[in-house]
Short mmCIF file of C-alpha atoms and ligand atoms in Angstrom, two decimals:
data_model
loop_
_atom_site.label_atom_id
_atom_site.label_comp_id
_atom_site.label_asym_id
_atom_site.label_seq_id
_atom_site.Cartn_x
_atom_site.Cartn_y
_atom_site.Cartn_z
CA UNK A 1 72.65 80.43 -75.67
CA UNK A 2 70.27 77.62 -74.64
CA UNK A 3 69.92 75.89 -78.11
CA UNK A 4 72.63 73.32 -78.56
CA UNK A 5 73.98 73.05 -81.99
CA UNK A 6 75.83 70.18 -83.69
CA UNK A 7 79.53 71.35 -83.35
CA UNK A 8 80.39 70.46 -87.06
CA UNK A 9 79.11 71.53 -90.49
CA UNK A 10 78.10 68.98 -93.24
CA UNK A 11 80.64 68.37 -96.09
CA UNK A 12 79.60 65.16 -97.67
CA UNK A 13 75.91 63.94 -97.32
CA UNK A 14 74.28 60.49 -97.80
CA UNK A 15 70.79 60.52 -99.07
CA UNK A 16 68.20 59.07 -97.13
CA UNK A 17 65.39 57.02 -99.07
CA UNK A 18 62.07 57.94 -97.92
CA UNK A 19 59.45 55.24 -97.78
CA UNK A 20 55.49 55.00 -96.93
CA UNK A 21 53.87 52.78 -94.32
CA UNK A 22 52.45 50.59 -97.30
CA UNK A 23 56.09 49.93 -98.63
CA UNK A 24 57.42 49.61 -95.20
CA UNK A 25 54.77 46.86 -94.45
CA UNK A 26 55.84 44.92 -97.50
CA UNK A 27 59.59 45.14 -96.58
CA UNK A 28 58.74 43.99 -92.99
CA UNK A 29 56.57 40.91 -94.31
CA UNK A 30 59.57 39.98 -96.44
CA UNK A 31 62.10 40.31 -93.48
CA UNK A 32 59.39 38.18 -91.46
CA UNK A 33 59.31 41.00 -88.86
CA UNK A 34 62.82 40.75 -88.06
CA UNK A 35 64.46 44.24 -88.33
CA UNK A 36 68.05 42.68 -88.75
CA UNK A 37 66.83 41.19 -92.19
CA UNK A 38 65.68 44.64 -93.54
CA UNK A 39 67.87 46.21 -96.30
CA UNK A 40 69.42 49.30 -94.60
CA UNK A 41 68.36 51.38 -97.76
CA UNK A 42 64.85 50.69 -96.62
CA UNK A 43 65.38 52.37 -93.15
CA UNK A 44 65.02 56.12 -92.52
CA UNK A 45 66.83 56.45 -89.34
CA UNK A 46 68.85 53.66 -88.15
CA UNK A 47 69.36 53.39 -84.54
CA UNK A 48 70.01 49.65 -84.44
CA UNK A 49 73.41 50.34 -83.18
CA UNK A 50 76.01 53.08 -82.27
CA UNK A 51 78.99 50.54 -83.28
CA UNK A 52 80.81 51.26 -86.45
CA UNK A 53 78.27 53.68 -87.62
CA UNK A 54 80.10 56.91 -86.87
CA UNK A 55 80.62 59.67 -89.31
CA UNK A 56 84.28 60.30 -89.95
CA UNK A 57 85.59 63.96 -89.91
CA UNK A 58 87.36 65.45 -92.93
CA UNK A 59 90.64 65.30 -90.83
CA UNK A 60 90.20 61.51 -90.51
CA UNK A 61 89.55 61.14 -94.21
CA UNK A 62 92.54 63.03 -94.79
CA UNK A 63 94.83 61.22 -92.39
CA UNK A 64 93.76 57.98 -94.08
CA UNK A 65 95.56 59.04 -97.23
CA UNK A 66 98.70 58.79 -95.40
CA UNK A 67 98.19 55.37 -94.33
CA UNK A 68 101.41 53.32 -94.75
CA UNK A 69 100.36 49.75 -95.73
CA UNK A 70 103.91 48.22 -94.97
CA UNK A 71 103.67 44.77 -93.32
CA UNK A 72 105.85 45.64 -90.43
CA UNK A 73 107.04 48.69 -88.92
CA UNK A 74 104.47 51.12 -90.44
CA UNK A 75 104.66 54.74 -89.21
CA UNK A 76 100.79 54.40 -89.21
CA UNK A 77 101.19 51.90 -86.20
CA UNK A 78 103.63 54.60 -84.48
CA UNK A 79 100.71 57.19 -84.83
CA UNK A 80 98.22 54.81 -83.64
CA UNK A 81 100.15 53.88 -80.71
CA UNK A 82 101.04 57.28 -79.78
CA UNK A 83 97.32 58.41 -79.77
CA UNK A 84 96.19 55.28 -77.68
CA UNK A 85 99.28 55.67 -75.33
CA UNK A 86 98.48 59.34 -74.47
CA UNK A 87 95.01 58.26 -73.12
CA UNK A 88 95.49 54.65 -72.09
CA UNK A 89 99.41 54.42 -71.11
CA UNK A 90 99.78 50.67 -71.11
CA UNK A 91 103.04 49.16 -72.09
CA UNK A 92 101.59 46.82 -74.69
CA UNK A 93 99.18 48.12 -77.15
CA UNK A 94 98.09 45.48 -79.69
CA UNK A 95 95.72 46.45 -82.65
CA UNK A 96 92.74 43.92 -83.59
CA UNK A 97 90.05 44.15 -86.07
CA UNK A 98 87.33 44.81 -83.38
CA UNK A 99 86.63 44.71 -79.79
CA UNK A 100 85.63 40.87 -79.72
CA UNK A 101 88.79 39.95 -81.48
CA UNK A 102 90.76 41.51 -78.41
CA UNK A 103 88.28 39.53 -76.12
CA UNK A 104 88.91 36.51 -77.75
CA UNK A 105 92.57 36.73 -77.30
CA UNK A 106 92.49 37.83 -73.93
CA UNK A 107 90.25 35.25 -72.59
CA UNK A 108 92.06 32.52 -74.54
CA UNK A 109 95.02 33.28 -72.40
CA UNK A 110 93.41 33.61 -69.03
CA UNK A 111 90.23 31.75 -69.30
CA UNK A 112 89.51 28.06 -68.51
CA UNK A 113 87.15 25.87 -66.38
CA UNK A 114 87.08 26.76 -62.80
CA UNK A 115 88.00 30.36 -63.39
CA UNK A 116 85.61 33.54 -62.75
CA UNK A 117 85.77 36.80 -64.65
CA UNK A 118 83.86 39.58 -62.52
CA UNK A 119 82.46 42.77 -64.38
CA UNK A 120 79.90 45.35 -63.54
CA UNK A 121 78.00 43.84 -66.60
CA UNK A 122 79.59 41.80 -69.44
CA UNK A 123 78.58 42.66 -72.91
CA UNK A 124 77.22 39.64 -74.83
CA UNK A 125 80.40 39.10 -76.86
CA UNK A 126 82.52 39.50 -73.71
CA UNK A 127 80.50 37.01 -71.78
CA UNK A 128 80.37 34.48 -74.88
CA UNK A 129 84.13 34.68 -75.16
CA UNK A 130 84.69 34.02 -71.46
CA UNK A 131 82.03 31.04 -71.47
CA UNK A 132 83.65 29.57 -74.66
CA UNK A 133 86.90 28.88 -72.45
CA UNK A 134 84.75 27.24 -69.91
CA UNK A 135 85.31 29.98 -67.41
CA UNK A 136 82.25 31.76 -65.83
CA UNK A 137 81.12 35.33 -66.45
CA UNK A 138 79.87 37.35 -63.27
CA UNK A 139 78.01 40.48 -63.19
CA UNK A 140 78.29 42.55 -60.07
CA UNK A 141 76.52 45.94 -60.94
CA UNK A 142 74.98 47.75 -58.18
CA UNK A 143 71.23 47.06 -57.14
CA UNK A 144 70.39 50.39 -58.41
CA UNK A 145 71.74 49.58 -61.73
CA UNK A 146 68.93 47.05 -62.41
CA UNK A 147 65.84 49.23 -61.53
CA UNK A 148 64.93 51.10 -64.99
CA UNK A 149 63.14 54.13 -63.54
CA UNK A 150 65.45 54.68 -60.68
CA UNK A 151 67.70 57.75 -61.23
CA UNK A 152 71.20 57.35 -59.93
CA UNK A 153 74.15 59.38 -61.42
CA UNK A 154 76.38 56.11 -61.74
CA UNK A 155 74.31 53.28 -62.32
CA UNK A 156 77.21 51.43 -63.96
CA UNK A 157 79.01 51.22 -60.76
CA UNK A 158 80.47 47.96 -59.41
CA UNK A 159 78.99 46.70 -56.18
CA UNK A 160 82.07 46.77 -54.09
CA UNK A 161 80.76 44.54 -51.30
CA UNK A 162 79.58 41.94 -53.49
CA UNK A 163 82.93 42.14 -55.43
CA UNK A 164 85.02 41.46 -52.37
CA UNK A 165 82.50 38.86 -50.96
CA UNK A 166 82.72 36.86 -54.27
CA UNK A 167 86.57 36.93 -54.34
CA UNK A 168 86.77 35.75 -50.83
CA UNK A 169 84.30 33.16 -51.52
CA UNK A 170 85.76 31.62 -54.64
CA UNK A 171 89.35 32.38 -53.91
CA UNK A 172 91.61 35.28 -55.54
CA UNK A 173 93.56 32.50 -57.24
CA UNK A 174 90.47 31.48 -59.32
CA UNK A 175 89.83 34.92 -60.62
CA UNK A 176 92.44 35.99 -63.05
CA UNK A 177 90.69 39.50 -63.91
CA UNK A 178 88.17 41.89 -62.87
CA UNK A 179 86.80 44.15 -65.58
CA UNK A 180 84.75 47.43 -65.46
CA UNK A 181 82.63 48.16 -68.76
CA UNK A 182 82.69 51.83 -69.14
CA UNK A 183 80.04 52.83 -69.83
CA UNK A 184 77.83 49.91 -68.99
CA UNK A 185 76.30 49.05 -72.17
CA UNK A 186 74.02 46.06 -71.10
CA UNK A 187 72.82 48.09 -68.04
CA UNK A 188 71.60 51.06 -70.03
CA UNK A 189 74.86 52.77 -71.23
CA UNK A 190 75.25 53.97 -67.63
CA UNK A 191 78.67 55.40 -66.51
CA UNK A 192 80.92 54.31 -63.71
CA UNK A 193 82.05 57.01 -61.26
CA UNK A 194 85.96 57.67 -60.66
CA UNK A 195 85.34 56.84 -56.97
CA UNK A 196 84.03 53.46 -57.89
CA UNK A 197 86.86 52.65 -60.32
CA UNK A 198 89.28 53.69 -57.31
CA UNK A 199 87.43 51.35 -54.93
CA UNK A 200 87.47 48.55 -57.59
CA UNK A 201 91.04 49.18 -57.99
CA UNK A 202 91.58 49.01 -54.19
CA UNK A 203 89.88 45.80 -53.90
CA UNK A 204 91.93 44.19 -57.02
CA UNK A 205 95.15 45.35 -55.44
CA UNK A 206 94.27 43.94 -52.00
CA UNK A 207 93.94 40.43 -53.62
CA UNK A 208 96.61 40.94 -56.35
CA UNK A 209 94.18 40.61 -59.23
CA UNK A 210 94.62 42.92 -62.33
CA UNK A 211 91.78 45.22 -63.21
CA UNK A 212 90.98 45.75 -67.06
CA UNK A 213 88.48 48.02 -68.61
CA UNK A 214 86.25 47.27 -71.34
CA UNK A 215 86.80 50.70 -72.70
CA UNK A 216 84.47 51.17 -75.71
CA UNK A 217 82.67 54.28 -74.44
CA UNK A 218 85.56 55.72 -72.27
CA UNK A 219 85.11 59.38 -73.46
CA UNK A 220 81.30 59.29 -72.84
CA UNK A 221 82.07 57.85 -69.14
CA UNK A 222 84.69 60.71 -68.64
CA UNK A 223 82.20 63.40 -69.74
CA UNK A 224 79.60 61.90 -67.15
CA UNK A 225 82.25 62.18 -64.44
CA UNK A 226 82.90 65.77 -65.34
CA UNK A 227 79.24 66.46 -65.29
CA UNK A 228 78.17 64.60 -62.24
CA UNK A 229 81.02 63.80 -59.89
CA UNK A 230 81.92 66.25 -57.27
CA UNK A 231 85.46 67.63 -57.81
CA UNK A 232 85.62 67.03 -61.57
CA UNK A 233 83.58 69.90 -62.89
CA UNK A 234 86.61 72.05 -63.71
CA UNK A 235 88.92 68.88 -64.81
CA UNK A 236 89.46 68.60 -68.66
CA UNK A 237 88.27 65.51 -70.32
CA UNK A 238 91.80 64.33 -71.28
CA UNK A 239 92.99 64.38 -67.86
CA UNK A 240 89.88 62.60 -66.56
CA UNK A 241 90.37 59.95 -68.95
CA UNK A 242 94.05 59.53 -67.96
CA UNK A 243 92.95 59.20 -64.45
CA UNK A 244 90.48 56.61 -65.22
CA UNK A 245 93.14 54.41 -66.96
CA UNK A 246 95.70 55.26 -64.44
CA UNK A 247 93.94 52.64 -62.13
CA UNK A 248 93.72 49.93 -64.87
CA UNK A 249 96.15 47.13 -65.75
CA UNK A 250 94.91 46.66 -69.19
CA UNK A 251 91.91 47.16 -71.56
CA UNK A 252 89.87 45.82 -74.56
CA UNK A 253 88.66 48.31 -76.76
CA UNK A 254 86.19 48.55 -79.93
CA UNK A 255 87.41 51.44 -81.89
CA UNK A 256 83.89 51.28 -83.49
CA UNK A 257 82.58 53.12 -80.59
CA UNK A 258 84.55 56.13 -79.05
CA UNK A 259 87.60 55.90 -81.69
CA UNK A 260 84.84 57.40 -84.43
CA UNK A 261 85.83 54.64 -86.84
CA UNK A 262 83.87 52.20 -88.56
CA UNK A 263 86.06 49.18 -87.80
CA UNK A 264 89.00 48.44 -85.37
CA UNK A 265 89.87 47.71 -81.72
CA UNK A 266 92.84 46.92 -79.50
CA UNK A 267 94.01 45.04 -76.49
CA UNK A 268 96.33 46.81 -74.19
CA UNK A 269 98.09 45.70 -70.93
CA UNK A 270 101.01 45.84 -68.82
CA UNK A 271 101.74 42.41 -68.05
CA UNK A 272 104.54 41.20 -70.51
CA UNK A 273 103.96 37.52 -70.33
CA UNK A 274 100.21 37.93 -71.18
CA UNK A 275 101.30 40.38 -73.71
CA UNK A 276 103.73 37.92 -75.49
CA UNK A 277 101.09 35.25 -75.38
CA UNK A 278 98.54 37.63 -76.86
CA UNK A 279 100.91 38.69 -79.86
CA UNK A 280 101.51 34.99 -80.61
CA UNK A 281 97.77 34.33 -80.98
CA UNK A 282 97.34 37.64 -82.82
CA UNK A 283 99.95 36.26 -85.55
CA UNK A 284 97.50 33.19 -85.91
CA UNK A 285 94.27 35.07 -86.22
CA UNK A 286 94.64 38.74 -86.74
CA UNK A 287 98.03 39.55 -88.32
CA UNK A 288 101.48 41.04 -87.45
CA UNK A 289 101.62 43.03 -84.24
CA UNK A 290 102.04 46.36 -85.99
CA UNK A 291 98.83 45.94 -88.00
CA UNK A 292 96.87 43.22 -86.27
CA UNK A 293 93.89 43.02 -88.60
CA UNK A 294 93.74 46.65 -89.77
CA UNK A 295 94.99 48.41 -92.72
CA UNK A 296 97.59 51.36 -92.09
CA UNK A 297 94.87 53.79 -93.08
CA UNK A 298 92.36 52.46 -90.43
CA UNK A 299 95.13 53.01 -87.75
CA UNK A 300 95.50 56.61 -89.13
CA UNK A 301 91.98 56.99 -88.84
CA UNK A 302 91.87 55.91 -85.17
CA UNK A 303 94.64 58.07 -84.23
CA UNK A 304 92.78 61.04 -85.41
CA UNK A 305 89.47 59.85 -84.05
CA UNK A 306 90.87 59.51 -80.64
CA UNK A 307 92.05 63.21 -80.69
CA UNK A 308 88.50 64.35 -81.66
CA UNK A 309 86.49 62.15 -79.15
CA UNK A 310 87.87 63.85 -76.03
CA UNK A 311 86.82 67.22 -77.41
CA UNK A 312 84.50 69.02 -74.83
CA UNK A 313 82.43 70.57 -77.50
CA UNK A 314 81.79 67.04 -79.31
CA UNK A 315 80.93 65.37 -76.11
CA UNK A 316 78.55 68.11 -74.77
CA UNK A 317 76.70 67.93 -78.01
CA UNK A 318 76.72 64.10 -78.08
CA UNK A 319 75.47 63.70 -74.55
CA UNK A 320 72.84 66.55 -74.69
CA UNK A 321 71.36 65.10 -77.97
CA UNK A 322 70.82 61.78 -75.98
CA UNK A 323 69.38 63.66 -73.05
CA UNK A 324 67.24 65.73 -75.35
CA UNK A 325 65.57 62.52 -76.78
CA UNK A 326 65.19 61.03 -73.34
CA UNK A 327 63.64 64.35 -71.71
CA UNK A 328 61.07 64.30 -74.61
CA UNK A 329 60.09 60.91 -74.17
CA UNK A 330 59.86 61.09 -70.30
CA UNK A 331 57.79 64.29 -70.55
CA UNK A 332 55.25 62.37 -72.81
CA UNK A 333 55.12 59.43 -70.11
CA UNK A 334 57.09 56.93 -72.15
CA UNK A 335 59.03 54.83 -69.58
CA UNK A 336 62.75 54.47 -70.21
CA UNK A 337 65.73 53.39 -68.48
CA UNK A 338 66.65 56.63 -66.19
CA UNK A 339 68.84 58.55 -66.46
CA UNK A 340 69.69 58.48 -70.31
CA UNK A 341 72.72 56.46 -71.04
CA UNK A 342 75.57 57.99 -73.25
CA UNK A 343 75.03 56.38 -76.41
CA UNK A 344 71.42 55.29 -76.29
CA UNK A 345 67.92 55.72 -74.88
CA UNK A 346 66.33 52.35 -73.81
CA UNK A 347 62.57 52.25 -73.80
CA UNK A 348 60.94 50.05 -71.16
CA UNK A 349 58.62 48.32 -73.46
CA UNK A 350 57.26 45.99 -70.71
CA UNK A 351 56.01 48.89 -68.83
CA UNK A 352 54.77 51.01 -71.81
CA UNK A 353 52.95 47.93 -73.23
CA UNK A 354 51.71 46.14 -69.95
CA UNK A 355 48.73 44.48 -72.05
CA UNK A 356 51.48 42.42 -74.01
CA UNK A 357 52.64 39.37 -72.14
CA UNK A 358 56.63 39.28 -72.05
CA UNK A 359 56.49 35.78 -74.12
CA UNK A 360 54.62 37.69 -76.67
CA UNK A 361 57.56 40.12 -76.90
CA UNK A 362 56.60 43.67 -76.06
CA UNK A 363 59.99 44.94 -77.17
CA UNK A 364 59.68 43.39 -80.73
CA UNK A 365 56.20 44.62 -81.06
CA UNK A 366 57.34 48.21 -80.28
CA UNK A 367 60.33 48.00 -82.57
CA UNK A 368 58.15 46.65 -85.31
CA UNK A 369 55.61 49.41 -85.06
CA UNK A 370 58.47 52.11 -84.91
CA UNK A 371 59.74 50.74 -88.22
CA UNK A 372 56.13 50.86 -89.55
CA UNK A 373 55.24 54.17 -88.32
CA UNK A 374 58.26 56.06 -89.35
CA UNK A 375 60.95 53.77 -90.97
CA UNK A 376 63.11 53.92 -87.66
CA UNK A 377 65.11 50.65 -86.89
CA UNK A 378 65.84 49.99 -83.30
CA UNK A 379 66.85 46.97 -81.41
CA UNK A 380 64.82 44.74 -79.13
CA UNK A 381 66.84 43.76 -75.83
CA UNK A 382 64.66 41.54 -73.90
CA UNK A 383 62.87 38.22 -74.22
CA UNK A 384 63.71 37.68 -77.97
CA UNK A 385 67.33 38.44 -77.20
CA UNK A 386 67.63 36.63 -73.84
CA UNK A 387 64.55 34.43 -73.42
CA UNK A 388 65.59 31.27 -75.08
CA UNK A 389 66.91 28.71 -72.51
CA UNK A 390 69.62 26.08 -73.21
CA UNK A 391 67.19 23.35 -73.01
CA UNK A 392 64.94 24.93 -75.71
CA UNK A 393 62.47 26.20 -73.25
CA UNK A 394 61.54 29.86 -73.00
CA UNK A 395 61.54 32.35 -69.98
CA UNK A 396 60.77 36.06 -69.85
CA UNK A 397 63.99 38.15 -69.52
CA UNK A 398 64.42 40.35 -66.41
CA UNK A 399 63.36 43.39 -68.76
CA UNK A 400 61.98 44.07 -72.21
CA UNK A 401 63.72 47.12 -73.54
CA UNK A 402 64.05 48.71 -77.03
CA UNK A 403 67.59 50.29 -77.38
CA UNK A 404 67.58 53.59 -79.62
CA UNK A 405 71.31 53.81 -80.21
CA UNK A 406 72.70 57.08 -81.70
CA UNK A 407 75.39 56.73 -84.34
CA UNK A 408 78.01 59.40 -83.70
CA UNK A 409 78.02 62.76 -85.69
CA UNK A 410 75.37 61.11 -88.07
CA UNK A 411 72.01 62.50 -87.28
CA UNK A 412 70.90 66.04 -86.57
CA UNK A 413 68.48 67.55 -84.02
CA UNK A 414 65.69 67.37 -86.81
CA UNK A 415 66.25 63.74 -87.09
CA UNK A 416 65.91 63.40 -83.56
CA UNK A 417 62.69 65.56 -83.37
CA UNK A 418 61.15 62.95 -85.91
CA UNK A 419 62.15 60.19 -83.64
CA UNK A 420 60.40 61.82 -80.81
CA UNK A 421 57.32 62.65 -82.96
CA UNK A 422 56.86 58.94 -84.03
CA UNK A 423 57.20 57.66 -80.54
CA UNK A 424 54.70 60.02 -79.25
CA UNK A 425 52.20 59.16 -81.84
CA UNK A 426 52.75 55.35 -81.01
CA UNK A 427 52.25 56.15 -77.50
CA UNK A 428 49.03 57.61 -78.26
CA UNK A 429 47.78 54.48 -79.71
CA UNK A 430 49.63 51.88 -77.90
CA UNK A 431 46.49 49.95 -76.65
CA UNK A 432 46.20 48.94 -80.20
CA UNK A 433 49.77 47.36 -80.51
CA UNK A 434 49.41 43.52 -80.50
CA UNK A 435 52.10 40.82 -79.37
CA UNK A 436 54.46 38.89 -81.74
CA UNK A 437 54.80 35.30 -82.25
CA UNK A 438 58.05 33.50 -83.21
CA UNK A 439 57.36 30.93 -86.11
CA UNK A 440 60.93 29.80 -86.57
CA UNK A 441 63.99 30.18 -84.62
CA UNK A 442 67.73 28.89 -84.74
CA UNK A 443 69.08 27.35 -81.58
CA UNK A 444 71.24 30.10 -80.39
CA UNK A 445 71.25 33.92 -80.82
CA UNK A 446 67.74 33.96 -82.13
CA UNK A 447 67.38 37.61 -82.25
CA UNK A 448 69.42 37.95 -85.49
CA UNK A 449 67.46 35.50 -87.52
CA UNK A 450 64.12 34.39 -86.02
CA UNK A 451 60.88 34.82 -87.89
CA UNK A 452 58.10 36.50 -86.44
CA UNK A 453 54.36 37.00 -87.05
CA UNK A 454 52.08 39.48 -85.37
CA UNK A 455 49.60 38.03 -83.07
CA UNK A 456 46.68 39.77 -84.94
CA UNK A 457 47.89 38.56 -88.27
CA UNK A 458 45.23 37.17 -90.81
CA UNK A 459 44.98 33.50 -91.30
CA UNK A 460 45.80 33.96 -95.01
CA UNK A 461 49.02 35.86 -94.30
CA UNK A 462 50.10 32.85 -91.87
CA UNK A 463 49.34 30.48 -94.66
CA UNK A 464 51.33 32.40 -97.19
CA UNK A 465 54.22 32.56 -94.73
CA UNK A 466 54.26 28.93 -93.99
CA UNK A 467 54.10 28.10 -97.76
CA UNK A 468 56.92 30.51 -98.43
CA UNK A 469 59.04 29.23 -95.60
CA UNK A 470 58.47 25.55 -96.57
CA UNK A 471 59.30 26.17 -100.21
CA UNK A 472 62.65 28.26 -98.99
CA UNK A 473 63.52 25.02 -96.82
CA UNK A 474 63.06 22.70 -99.86
CA UNK A 475 65.10 24.90 -102.13
CA UNK A 476 67.92 24.82 -99.30
CA UNK A 477 67.95 21.06 -98.99
CA UNK A 478 68.02 20.77 -102.81
N1 F0G B 1 82.18 45.61 -75.22
C1 F0G B 1 80.91 46.35 -75.36
C2 F0G B 1 80.62 47.14 -74.06
C3 F0G B 1 80.38 46.68 -76.46
O1 F0G B 1 79.21 47.47 -76.55
C4 F0G B 1 80.59 45.84 -77.68
C5 F0G B 1 80.02 46.16 -78.80
C6 F0G B 1 81.81 45.14 -77.63
C7 F0G B 1 82.35 44.91 -76.40
C8 F0G B 1 82.24 44.30 -78.78
O2 F0G B 1 82.92 45.26 -79.57
O3 F0G B 1 81.23 44.98 -81.72
O4 F0G B 1 83.98 45.84 -81.97
O5 F0G B 1 83.36 43.40 -81.31
N2 F0G B 1 78.66 46.59 -78.96
C9 F0G B 1 77.85 46.80 -80.21
C10 F0G B 1 76.61 47.19 -79.70
C11 F0G B 1 77.92 45.61 -81.26
O6 F0G B 1 75.74 47.43 -80.64
O7 F0G B 1 76.30 47.59 -78.61
P1 F0G B 1 82.84 44.92 -81.25
#
């Protein structure tokens, strides 16, 4: 059969509140055109992130009931530990409440001024946690990984030559860790090949530097290896996963992605001294090492989720569904990062809307129109997110993308068809889209709270906005 169906039936449903364009216009004005400020009840299809938005299975809900909430030595920890160890056999597995908590602990131990952490591409929280210690985060993805429309099977690969050159230049003693982010989220959800993992490990061994994985989307990465890397066509996903981690010395993990749960994470490693230091920090900020910021029932849900995420049928549906969305957009001439990533499709808004200057935020303009047109919430990854400089000036980001991140097991093919139809409609009238202007922003991480106005907005609307804003400011000072 050619038709790919969801390999699950629906037992429990959550209603979606349908809205019309007029209602959405008013929600958006109230949210100051910032999609993070919308009430999620007013969103029809939420593609803001694939993180923590998975739908849990009947088995996961059932395993939560046996969660043992003992402070120490809970059997739920044993089940969690066994499930993680089966895939990622590191000698120390330390649960945390989410991925960035694992990063914070790891880099507090190894990061300090004068040190460098190398990665294919650091995710924002990884970079922020490294920089917070005074160390520098260096991205060394292959050149192909930075060209949006260039098709390459493993655009997340590490540039091995640059990796070795960097180590030689700065000295291995200043590089406590090399990381590989699988899949490479900030580079478009692109996978890393087994060959590249092995080559990275070889360089790390040569210079005696540990290799860690940022493992958030490890199962999706394994599926891409099976699909695209010669020699792996007939290898089971679980064997590919085990091989991937056999080359690593540890990992950070956000269970909110490929452990199919809504909260959780872990830090794992073989180095006993680092592990001891990590457990000491864990007790300060997360909790006792057998629960580390999670309830016993959360550990149970992760254990079951890890069994389900390496299922061949699940991964086939997951990756095919993202691919289906990407293929339809490409066929309609909408520029996207190619090939499609595992968890998301990234629209190249700068190429789609060349009449909008990057400093008038084509990504934000497209994301806003997608919400107005069909109630779909996506995320700008471009000049709004990265354009603000430390000195307060502004610079266009290398790309202006809009990420359509697909939550796991949540939406069906007809939901995806709805997203496609909306984007096709927008594409037909794309010349009418206008840029945006920021009217207020915080000093850092402005994408979460900046306030915008459309460039074509009526003067009256501007006046109302400014009045409302001044009033709010006054109320806050009172
Ligand atoms: N590493 C990668 C590659 C990620 O994508 C994320 C989160 C993290 C680390 C941090 O994990 O959220 O559990 O603390 N990515 C989410 C996203 C937020 O929307 O892409 P966390």
